[in-house]
XYZ file of C-alpha atoms in Angstrom:
643
model
C -51.722 -16.852 68.336
C -53.385 -13.895 65.809
C -56.121 -13.155 68.534
C -53.152 -13.015 71.260
C -51.606 -10.750 68.978
C -54.688 -8.103 68.230
C -54.728 -8.201 72.342
C -51.441 -6.384 72.403
C -52.031 -3.504 71.237
C -50.861 0.177 72.307
C -50.760 1.236 74.741
C -50.404 -2.121 77.242
C -52.036 -2.338 80.384
C -51.559 -6.000 81.785
C -55.472 -4.970 84.305
C -57.042 -4.209 80.607
C -55.243 -7.452 78.681
C -56.031 -9.908 81.176
C -59.863 -8.339 80.688
C -59.950 -8.187 77.217
C -58.973 -12.136 77.489
C -61.618 -12.732 79.728
C -64.889 -11.134 77.918
C -63.522 -13.004 74.486
C -63.445 -16.473 76.359
C -67.007 -18.068 76.023
C -68.115 -18.733 80.068
C -65.520 -16.266 81.300
C -68.371 -13.351 81.274
C -70.034 -12.114 84.236
C -73.046 -12.272 86.465
C -76.006 -11.384 84.108
C -73.630 -12.660 80.710
C -75.415 -14.652 77.355
C -73.763 -17.143 78.790
C -72.899 -18.752 82.684
C -69.488 -18.192 84.504
C -67.372 -20.976 83.841
C -64.441 -20.438 85.827
C -62.935 -24.799 84.349
C -62.984 -23.348 80.889
C -61.781 -20.127 81.729
C -58.929 -21.378 83.888
C -58.363 -24.028 80.967
C -58.321 -20.816 78.488
C -55.274 -19.551 80.614
C -52.702 -22.415 80.989
C -53.586 -22.577 77.634
C -52.581 -19.083 76.717
C -49.355 -18.507 78.695
C -47.984 -21.312 76.394
C -48.663 -19.740 73.860
C -47.617 -16.392 74.940
C -44.572 -18.487 75.966
C -44.159 -19.696 72.435
C -43.935 -15.773 71.317
C -41.445 -14.795 73.240
C -38.990 -17.340 72.597
C -39.303 -16.521 69.123
C -39.141 -12.923 69.789
C -36.337 -13.640 71.768
C -34.041 -15.492 69.320
C -35.096 -12.467 66.792
C -34.154 -10.049 69.140
C -30.767 -12.148 69.139
C -29.991 -12.236 65.516
C -31.390 -7.957 64.915
C -28.523 -7.342 67.585
C -25.961 -9.833 66.347
C -26.384 -8.386 62.965
C -26.418 -5.047 64.660
C -23.424 -5.137 65.932
C -22.041 -6.766 63.245
C -22.791 -3.671 60.754
C -21.123 -1.318 63.963
C -17.445 -2.913 63.606
C -17.810 -2.757 59.610
C -18.587 0.745 60.597
C -16.359 1.661 62.660
C -13.803 0.044 59.935
C -14.301 2.245 57.298
C -14.457 5.731 59.859
C -11.367 4.108 60.781
C -10.311 3.789 57.675
C -11.243 6.886 56.201
C -10.053 8.663 59.250
C -6.832 6.751 58.944
C -7.114 7.692 54.682
C -7.365 11.526 55.817
C -4.318 11.110 57.979
C -2.184 10.107 55.488
C -3.456 13.301 53.091
C -2.690 15.352 55.527
C 0.486 13.502 56.660
C 1.711 14.014 52.665
C 0.149 17.205 52.662
C 2.517 17.740 55.813
C 6.114 16.519 54.444
C 5.035 17.651 50.999
C 5.005 21.613 52.376
C 7.645 20.717 54.719
C 10.769 18.907 51.300
C 9.948 22.269 49.775
C 11.128 23.697 52.310
C 13.948 21.393 53.444
C 15.787 22.403 49.819
C 15.729 26.208 50.677
C 17.943 24.998 54.202
C 21.479 25.536 54.283
C 23.164 21.720 54.080
C 26.384 22.253 56.814
C 23.344 23.695 59.238
C 20.332 22.242 58.853
C 22.018 18.660 57.309
C 20.277 16.365 59.703
C 16.778 17.863 59.479
C 16.933 17.619 56.136
C 17.709 14.261 56.129
C 14.864 13.011 58.086
C 12.387 14.839 56.482
C 13.695 12.959 53.082
C 13.863 9.593 55.350
C 10.196 10.391 55.764
C 8.834 11.569 53.060
C 11.101 8.982 50.365
C 8.774 6.257 53.215
C 5.498 7.847 53.096
C 5.888 7.919 49.134
C 6.713 3.842 48.510
C 3.583 3.695 51.323
C 1.549 5.217 49.331
C 3.014 3.237 45.805
C 1.883 0.440 47.625
C -1.325 1.840 48.611
C -1.822 2.122 45.037
C -0.411 -1.128 43.705
C -3.103 -2.975 46.400
C -5.836 -1.212 45.177
C -5.599 -1.535 41.591
C -4.976 -5.553 42.808
C -8.573 -5.167 44.199
C -9.833 -3.504 41.129
C -10.430 -0.621 43.546
C -11.084 2.474 41.220
C -11.807 4.883 43.859
C -9.308 4.228 46.203
C -6.608 3.847 43.582
C -8.222 7.722 41.993
C -6.856 8.883 45.807
C -3.721 7.766 45.738
C -3.013 8.710 42.612
C -4.276 12.576 43.706
C -2.086 12.097 46.248
C 0.848 10.866 44.832
C 0.584 13.042 42.487
C 2.659 16.403 44.002
C 5.590 13.845 45.143
C 8.825 12.769 42.552
C 7.202 8.786 42.841
C 4.308 9.868 40.802
C 6.042 8.626 37.698
C 6.765 4.912 40.081
C 3.107 5.056 40.469
C 2.367 4.961 36.905
C 4.955 3.065 36.140
C 3.119 0.414 38.277
C -0.023 0.925 36.677
C 1.417 0.099 33.346
C 3.355 -2.524 34.326
C -0.430 -4.619 37.236
C -2.814 -3.418 33.331
C -0.307 -5.753 31.297
C -0.323 -8.692 32.899
C -2.182 -11.543 31.773
C -3.012 -9.127 28.678
C -1.280 -11.587 25.981
C -2.955 -14.837 26.559
C -3.536 -14.958 22.959
C -1.882 -15.917 20.097
C -2.472 -12.156 18.066
C -0.229 -9.840 19.768
C -1.315 -7.300 17.675
C -4.627 -8.073 18.741
C -4.142 -8.343 22.586
C -1.973 -4.748 22.711
C -5.690 -3.304 20.520
C -7.722 -4.896 23.960
C -5.811 -4.048 26.688
C -5.194 -0.109 24.709
C -8.733 0.230 24.145
C -9.469 -1.752 28.115
C -7.092 1.202 30.098
C -8.794 4.015 27.767
C -11.927 3.189 29.180
C -10.493 3.448 32.862
C -7.643 5.543 32.709
C -9.895 8.634 33.001
C -10.979 7.615 36.165
C -7.963 7.493 38.260
C -5.422 10.104 36.912
C -5.651 14.005 36.847
C -3.632 13.303 32.887
C -5.127 10.685 31.442
C -3.099 11.623 27.612
C -0.510 11.127 29.164
C -0.263 7.671 30.957
C -2.339 6.106 27.609
C 0.418 6.940 25.975
C 2.614 5.958 27.980
C 0.901 3.284 28.008
C 1.840 2.309 24.453
C 5.106 3.179 24.485
C 5.787 0.382 26.511
C 3.998 -1.592 24.969
C 5.123 -0.758 21.070
C 8.994 -0.275 22.999
C 9.716 -3.469 25.055
C 6.934 -6.003 23.926
C 6.271 -5.666 20.164
C 10.048 -4.462 19.940
C 11.041 -8.100 21.242
C 7.948 -9.805 18.968
C 9.426 -8.263 16.319
C 13.713 -9.465 17.083
C 12.138 -13.472 17.271
C 10.259 -13.398 14.602
C 13.576 -11.229 12.051
C 16.112 -12.788 13.716
C 15.317 -16.632 12.601
C 15.150 -16.147 8.864
C 17.744 -12.892 8.564
C 20.012 -14.825 7.108
C 18.430 -18.069 6.447
C 15.668 -17.346 4.377
C 15.357 -14.325 2.056
C 12.071 -14.515 0.930
C 10.772 -15.680 4.202
C 12.348 -12.609 5.860
C 10.595 -9.664 3.293
C 7.602 -11.792 3.813
C 7.841 -11.639 7.652
C 8.874 -8.018 7.357
C 5.879 -6.298 5.020
C 3.188 -9.039 7.749
C 4.915 -7.245 10.741
C 4.936 -4.295 9.693
C 1.580 -3.873 8.569
C 0.355 -5.214 11.646
C 2.199 -2.798 13.542
C 1.044 0.132 11.436
C -2.538 -1.341 10.992
C -2.265 -1.284 14.611
C -1.291 2.412 15.181
C -4.356 2.463 13.464
C -6.463 1.359 15.662
C -5.163 3.763 18.508
C -5.295 7.090 16.624
C -9.067 7.107 17.907
C -7.577 7.815 22.053
C -6.234 11.040 22.962
C -2.492 10.616 23.083
C -1.528 14.196 23.322
C -1.179 17.349 20.601
C 0.536 15.538 17.398
C 0.170 11.559 18.419
C 0.389 11.560 14.683
C 4.228 12.236 15.248
C 4.186 9.974 18.025
C 2.685 6.608 16.509
C 4.850 7.115 13.486
C 8.057 7.042 15.524
C 7.112 4.546 17.819
C 7.606 2.405 14.478
C 10.438 3.560 13.173
C 12.414 2.730 16.769
C 10.972 -0.905 16.316
C 11.634 -1.054 12.184
C 14.146 1.356 11.371
C 17.180 -1.183 11.687
C 15.253 -3.138 9.497
C 14.285 -1.006 7.072
C 17.180 0.819 6.395
C 18.881 -2.471 4.874
C 15.959 -3.201 2.825
C 15.990 -2.465 -0.693
C 19.340 -4.126 -0.535
C 17.885 -7.528 0.591
C 14.528 -6.820 -1.428
C 17.024 -6.615 -4.812
C 19.405 -8.955 -3.681
C 16.006 -11.679 -3.336
C 14.664 -10.664 -5.933
C 17.046 -11.042 -8.814
C 18.251 -14.406 -7.415
C 14.394 -15.740 -7.702
C 14.298 -14.130 -11.408
C 17.277 -15.950 -12.555
C 16.387 -19.299 -10.954
C 13.112 -19.033 -12.292
C 14.344 -18.643 -15.755
C 16.657 -21.298 -15.675
C 14.565 -23.889 -14.741
C 11.915 -22.948 -17.721
C 16.059 -23.493 -20.165
C 16.121 -26.300 -18.053
C 13.257 -27.997 -18.775
C 13.548 -27.412 -22.226
C 17.372 -28.948 -21.987
C 18.437 -25.968 -23.518
C 21.525 -24.443 -22.803
C 21.330 -20.407 -23.327
C 23.470 -18.921 -26.189
C 25.563 -15.711 -25.696
C 24.131 -12.932 -27.430
C 27.043 -10.666 -27.733
C 26.804 -7.383 -27.578
C 29.777 -4.691 -29.027
C 31.395 -3.273 -31.849
C 31.095 -6.329 -33.798
C 27.594 -7.677 -33.025
C 25.799 -4.245 -33.178
C 27.027 -3.975 -36.569
C 25.532 -7.148 -37.961
C 22.805 -6.520 -36.358
C 22.438 -2.913 -38.529
C 23.390 -4.918 -41.654
C 20.974 -7.241 -41.278
C 18.181 -4.924 -40.665
C 19.092 -3.237 -43.237
C 19.576 -5.857 -46.060
C 18.114 -8.314 -44.258
C 21.219 -10.426 -45.117
C 21.348 -13.532 -42.756
C 24.183 -12.991 -41.270
C 25.478 -16.461 -39.036
C 23.680 -19.495 -39.985
C 20.631 -20.427 -39.032
C 19.339 -22.795 -36.336
C 16.882 -24.971 -35.724
C 15.066 -24.559 -32.348
C 11.760 -27.284 -33.847
C 9.444 -24.473 -33.436
C 10.009 -23.341 -29.670
C 9.177 -20.618 -29.440
C 11.222 -19.880 -25.936
C 8.581 -18.192 -24.349
C 6.671 -19.170 -21.435
C 3.624 -17.331 -20.096
C 3.669 -19.431 -16.676
C 7.622 -17.608 -16.828
C 5.828 -14.482 -17.329
C 3.665 -14.441 -14.201
C 5.898 -15.983 -11.554
C 8.330 -13.185 -12.724
C 5.912 -10.498 -12.526
C 4.046 -11.969 -9.675
C 7.625 -11.734 -7.154
C 7.741 -7.894 -9.210
C 4.717 -7.114 -8.410
C 5.265 -8.583 -4.640
C 8.481 -6.689 -4.313
C 6.548 -3.686 -5.695
C 4.210 -3.590 -2.292
C 7.004 -4.596 0.053
C 8.662 -1.554 -1.277
C 5.039 0.027 -0.763
C 5.009 -0.503 1.980
C 8.674 -0.003 3.885
C 10.063 2.267 1.853
C 10.913 6.329 3.333
C 8.563 7.941 0.738
C 11.842 9.907 0.023
C 12.921 6.619 -0.964
C 10.190 4.786 -2.304
C 10.608 6.126 -6.086
C 14.378 5.362 -6.255
C 13.940 2.121 -4.277
C 10.090 1.024 -7.355
C 12.615 2.052 -10.018
C 15.224 -0.242 -8.942
C 12.814 -3.163 -8.831
C 11.824 -2.312 -12.239
C 15.011 -2.055 -13.893
C 15.626 -6.281 -12.759
C 12.177 -6.611 -14.112
C 13.645 -5.047 -17.250
C 16.592 -7.209 -16.675
C 15.194 -10.823 -16.797
C 11.487 -10.395 -18.322
C 12.191 -8.111 -21.497
C 16.445 -8.933 -22.356
C 16.740 -12.396 -20.527
C 13.436 -13.715 -21.614
C 11.569 -12.085 -24.593
C 14.581 -10.535 -26.040
C 16.488 -13.698 -25.923
C 13.545 -15.530 -27.417
C 13.463 -12.742 -30.505
C 16.681 -12.908 -31.160
C 16.471 -16.925 -31.242
C 13.735 -16.443 -33.081
C 15.186 -14.344 -35.455
C 18.234 -16.756 -35.691
C 15.978 -19.706 -36.327
C 14.009 -18.220 -39.636
C 15.299 -19.918 -42.662
C 16.753 -17.996 -45.212
C 13.739 -16.713 -48.065
C 14.592 -20.173 -50.499
C 14.678 -22.486 -48.341
C 11.713 -25.118 -48.977
C 9.366 -27.097 -46.372
C 10.599 -24.123 -43.663
C 9.099 -23.382 -40.686
C 7.880 -20.206 -40.297
C 6.767 -20.566 -35.239
C 8.118 -16.654 -35.595
C 4.729 -15.413 -35.884
C 4.331 -17.902 -32.537
C 6.911 -15.624 -30.965
C 5.279 -12.910 -31.826
C 1.964 -13.676 -30.729
C 3.432 -14.783 -27.046
C 6.190 -11.673 -27.168
C 2.562 -9.641 -27.503
C 0.105 -11.420 -24.997
C 3.814 -11.037 -22.113
C 4.696 -7.519 -22.586
C 0.841 -7.050 -22.539
C 0.915 -8.590 -18.947
C 4.432 -6.488 -18.439
C 2.659 -3.030 -19.610
C -0.505 -3.680 -16.855
C 2.130 -4.068 -14.422
C 3.795 -0.934 -14.949
C 0.881 1.194 -15.178
C -0.783 -0.711 -11.779
C 1.728 -1.242 -9.550
C 4.827 0.947 -10.733
C 3.115 4.415 -12.095
C 1.821 4.740 -8.660
C 5.212 4.218 -6.612
C 6.963 7.185 -9.270
C 3.919 9.691 -10.195
C 5.082 12.683 -9.065
C 8.733 12.082 -9.129
C 11.689 12.717 -11.218
C 11.941 8.991 -11.368
C 8.608 8.854 -14.010
C 10.536 10.123 -16.542
C 13.712 7.598 -16.475
C 11.393 4.668 -16.653
C 9.019 5.875 -19.357
C 12.122 5.964 -21.198
C 13.594 3.337 -20.574
C 10.116 1.112 -20.941
C 10.051 3.006 -24.669
C 13.289 2.045 -25.526
C 12.801 -1.313 -24.335
C 9.075 -0.995 -26.887
C 10.575 0.387 -29.893
C 13.570 -2.577 -29.315
C 11.382 -4.656 -29.299
C 9.815 -3.316 -32.300
C 12.704 -3.106 -34.063
C 13.471 -7.104 -33.724
C 9.493 -8.197 -34.148
C 9.603 -6.236 -37.812
C 12.929 -7.463 -38.890
C 11.660 -10.947 -38.101
C 8.036 -10.522 -39.469
C 9.648 -8.747 -43.505
C 12.415 -12.281 -42.987
C 8.718 -14.671 -42.348
C 6.652 -12.760 -44.858
C 9.264 -13.294 -47.524
C 9.695 -16.215 -46.408
C 6.204 -17.155 -47.300
C 6.523 -15.678 -50.781
C 9.682 -18.036 -50.769
C 7.642 -21.286 -50.273
C 4.588 -19.245 -52.937
C 8.050 -19.290 -55.043
C 8.681 -23.034 -54.990
C 4.850 -24.142 -55.453
C 4.249 -22.011 -58.202
C 8.314 -23.140 -59.803
C 7.103 -27.044 -59.089
C 3.849 -26.753 -60.171
C 2.718 -24.408 -63.276
C 3.696 -25.882 -66.020
C 3.519 -24.009 -69.484
C 1.891 -25.684 -71.397
C -0.962 -24.563 -68.373
C -0.891 -21.875 -70.167
C -0.430 -22.654 -73.446
C -1.909 -26.361 -74.293
C -1.060 -28.263 -77.505
C -4.883 -29.416 -77.847
C -7.118 -25.475 -77.331
C -10.390 -27.372 -77.869
C -10.120 -29.878 -74.841
C -9.784 -27.951 -71.855
C -11.634 -27.387 -69.206
C -11.632 -24.267 -68.265
C -10.720 -24.150 -64.219
C -7.704 -22.932 -62.521
C -4.406 -24.546 -62.308
C -3.239 -26.869 -59.808
C -0.391 -24.817 -58.926
C -3.209 -21.451 -58.195
C -5.018 -23.737 -56.197
C -1.842 -25.121 -54.061
C -0.856 -21.025 -53.833
C -3.778 -19.939 -52.593
C -4.149 -22.753 -49.717
C -0.460 -21.708 -48.281
C -1.662 -18.238 -48.492
C -5.816 -18.562 -46.993
C -3.936 -20.791 -44.202
C -0.329 -17.936 -43.237
C -3.996 -15.264 -43.245
C -4.876 -16.505 -40.908
C -1.917 -17.565 -38.632
C -1.408 -13.767 -38.791
C -4.741 -13.194 -37.712
C -4.039 -15.443 -34.531
C -0.888 -13.910 -33.972
C -1.031 -10.416 -33.664
C -4.471 -7.374 -33.237
C -5.218 -4.244 -33.602
C -3.384 -2.706 -36.903
C -0.488 -4.919 -36.515
C -3.174 -6.812 -37.960
C -4.190 -4.691 -41.162
C -0.216 -3.572 -41.623
C 1.530 -7.001 -42.256
C -1.766 -8.340 -43.704
C -1.321 -5.588 -46.226
C 2.189 -6.440 -46.769
C 2.050 -10.027 -47.161
C -0.533 -9.184 -49.964
C 1.308 -6.366 -51.686
C 4.363 -9.094 -52.054
C 1.702 -11.573 -53.188
C 0.028 -9.504 -56.120
C 3.731 -8.499 -57.021
C 4.758 -12.353 -57.296
C 1.977 -13.194 -59.195
C 1.983 -10.532 -61.522
C 5.978 -11.288 -62.478
C 4.940 -15.274 -62.002
C 2.555 -14.140 -65.004
C 5.505 -12.599 -67.177
C 6.998 -15.474 -67.733
C 4.821 -17.600 -69.816
C 3.077 -17.117 -73.298
C -0.567 -17.375 -73.854
C -2.414 -19.041 -76.054
C -6.542 -18.446 -76.178
C -7.735 -20.218 -74.163
C -4.571 -20.510 -71.907
C -5.258 -16.422 -71.677
C -8.515 -17.999 -70.381
C -6.832 -20.428 -67.339
C -5.118 -17.379 -66.614
C -8.599 -15.229 -66.000
C -9.039 -18.288 -64.020
C -6.315 -18.499 -61.835
C -5.640 -14.629 -61.653
C -9.696 -14.462 -60.009
C -9.496 -17.134 -57.781
C -6.038 -15.175 -56.566
C -8.582 -12.426 -56.615
C -11.289 -14.767 -54.369
C -7.976 -15.318 -51.383
C -6.930 -11.739 -51.364
C -10.851 -11.345 -50.196
C -9.612 -12.893 -46.927
C -6.953 -10.633 -46.632
C -9.820 -7.557 -45.844
C -7.635 -5.362 -47.524
C -8.318 -2.481 -49.942
C -5.570 -2.091 -51.468
C -4.506 -5.379 -51.970
C -8.117 -6.730 -53.418
C -7.814 -3.301 -55.904
C -3.943 -4.894 -57.092
C -5.611 -8.238 -57.690
C -9.065 -6.394 -59.193
C -5.927 -4.411 -61.348
C -4.821 -8.034 -62.026
C -7.522 -9.344 -63.456
C -8.417 -6.406 -65.925
C -4.606 -6.749 -67.619
C -5.329 -10.665 -68.174
C -8.041 -9.814 -70.287
C -5.484 -8.735 -72.196
C -4.343 -11.683 -73.366
C -8.054 -12.995 -74.230
C -9.390 -10.094 -75.665
C -10.086 -9.538 -79.833
C -7.257 -7.488 -81.070
C -9.617 -5.070 -82.161
C -11.134 -4.410 -78.806
C -7.323 -3.874 -77.527
C -7.702 0.132 -77.625
C -10.807 0.071 -75.957
C -10.331 -1.804 -72.885
C -6.978 -0.347 -71.871
C -8.819 2.579 -71.979
C -11.403 1.426 -69.290
C -11.814 1.818 -65.648
C -9.455 0.082 -64.293
C -6.731 0.159 -67.245
C -6.766 3.725 -67.973
C -4.781 5.119 -65.695
C -1.653 2.367 -65.797
C 1.407 2.926 -66.871
C 1.441 2.450 -70.821
C 4.427 0.068 -70.461
C 3.085 -2.304 -68.299
C -0.139 -2.321 -70.612
C 1.909 -3.555 -73.287
C 3.945 -5.962 -71.467
C 0.777 -7.888 -71.064
C -0.159 -7.690 -74.403
C 3.062 -8.982 -75.492
C 2.833 -11.901 -73.764
C -0.254 -13.100 -76.212
C 0.465 -15.612 -78.361
C -0.283 -14.128 -81.554
C 1.599 -10.545 -80.884
C 3.571 -10.748 -83.395
C 0.678 -11.035 -85.298
C 0.946 -7.193 -88.366
C -2.945 -6.692 -86.908
C -1.122 -6.216 -82.525
C 1.586 -4.594 -83.778
C -0.718 -2.192 -85.697
C -3.052 -1.820 -82.476
C 0.211 -1.075 -80.766
C 2.399 1.134 -83.482
């Protein structure tokens, strides 16, 4: 067959074709050739070749038929496209004509050309509807170029805006299939933003209209449904939902800021957000403060109920204020002391819960308040925190703690007010941190700043005054406890033993117990306070401790051996004073130790000792008062030395 194909080379001549075939066939040559002429073989070759030609003809015929069918199909398709293009062009031409006629008809008087104007208007309307239908179909088929063509024609028609509406409506079909409507909206706008420029001559206007449609219809309806469920039944859930929805809406707005929406897209998007939330934001702060009050009251009540405690009413006004001023100035326990059984009525868990609720309120306030209302709204939340945390909880605990401090002459008193001090300080640090971290940023550039700082200052001063009063009374009670120990344990014979020669030189039992008590209180003060407060309170305790021992020692008469015992006691008191780590306190006991030497020094050396470094600056009456405590003071020799 390949050989046969070669025989069909152009130009084709039948005689030459047969001649070439004969010469190719063995035995088909002419006389004189290399082989003898063989007619039978040549006939056989002709028959076979004819059969091959018939097969080739059939194949070629089938191929020709197939090509003819394909050609006819392409011709029809081409004709259809040409017809569509022609039709499309006639639409465009008709639109141009009817548009011009419509404009001209506007100038014609109605009484003479009413029928003509009516026909033009009808044709204008029909053609407009056809164009919109064509645009709708093209959008459903995804034919962007056809949409662009029709939109360009409709641009000069009144129905152009309807074309845009159709586009906006259809591009949202099937767009909200996820659980997150805000994510769906963002994806939809991103998709349309990529496409709208290929269809419309004013893409930013169309995209802005889509976004407006999404906000005012889809999102507004969604927000209303979400908030309507908990509007009255659950204030907490309502506030959380409002905050979440508003945050997600503003986040969506931030994503849309990257698109071209016209000149002032910030204002445009802000107005859309406001249109959704305006009715909710107007009443927000009232719901916020109402919920915060009820929630805070519930947290406190739940705590006091867990303690089986009925809160005492802490009176205010004339008599109560007068009592408070007298109590602060005189340290008198006005009113009966109550037994709180060591309960401070301060709870860090309660405080954390109150601060957490307030923190969330501040966050919502920051997000949901109009900028002009933000400082005022934040101040309202702050006053609620002050009311329930500072007054209803901390101040109540301080008042209760003050009432629970026993009188200074009580025995075995439970001095738990230092626990109140410790917890109150810790709580107030948390309060101060929230003030700085969450309130200050909301009011820092407004007149409310000074008002908040003043309110905080008043609260601090009020609490410090009560803490100082309580600490002062507690120190008095500590000194009272020491007095009881000394009265019970110190005997006159300790410093004037009957047998001077059989005394073991060591500190007395009273000294041991007092020092043990003092060391315990020093440790408690260090654990209950921080910073300079520790030194301040320890200094006050140390001074009162010194005064107590000083006055205590002057109650006795001292033999020589008794004086040695007194020196041992004071040396132990001085070691105890070292735990205070307050130089003044240690200095006072150093001086007291030096004074006690006057109880045992040889009379001839008294003047020398009194003029020594530690005693030289003391008043002579103080020195004399210690010398008078000696059992041998009445002797002529001592009297002569101090004459």
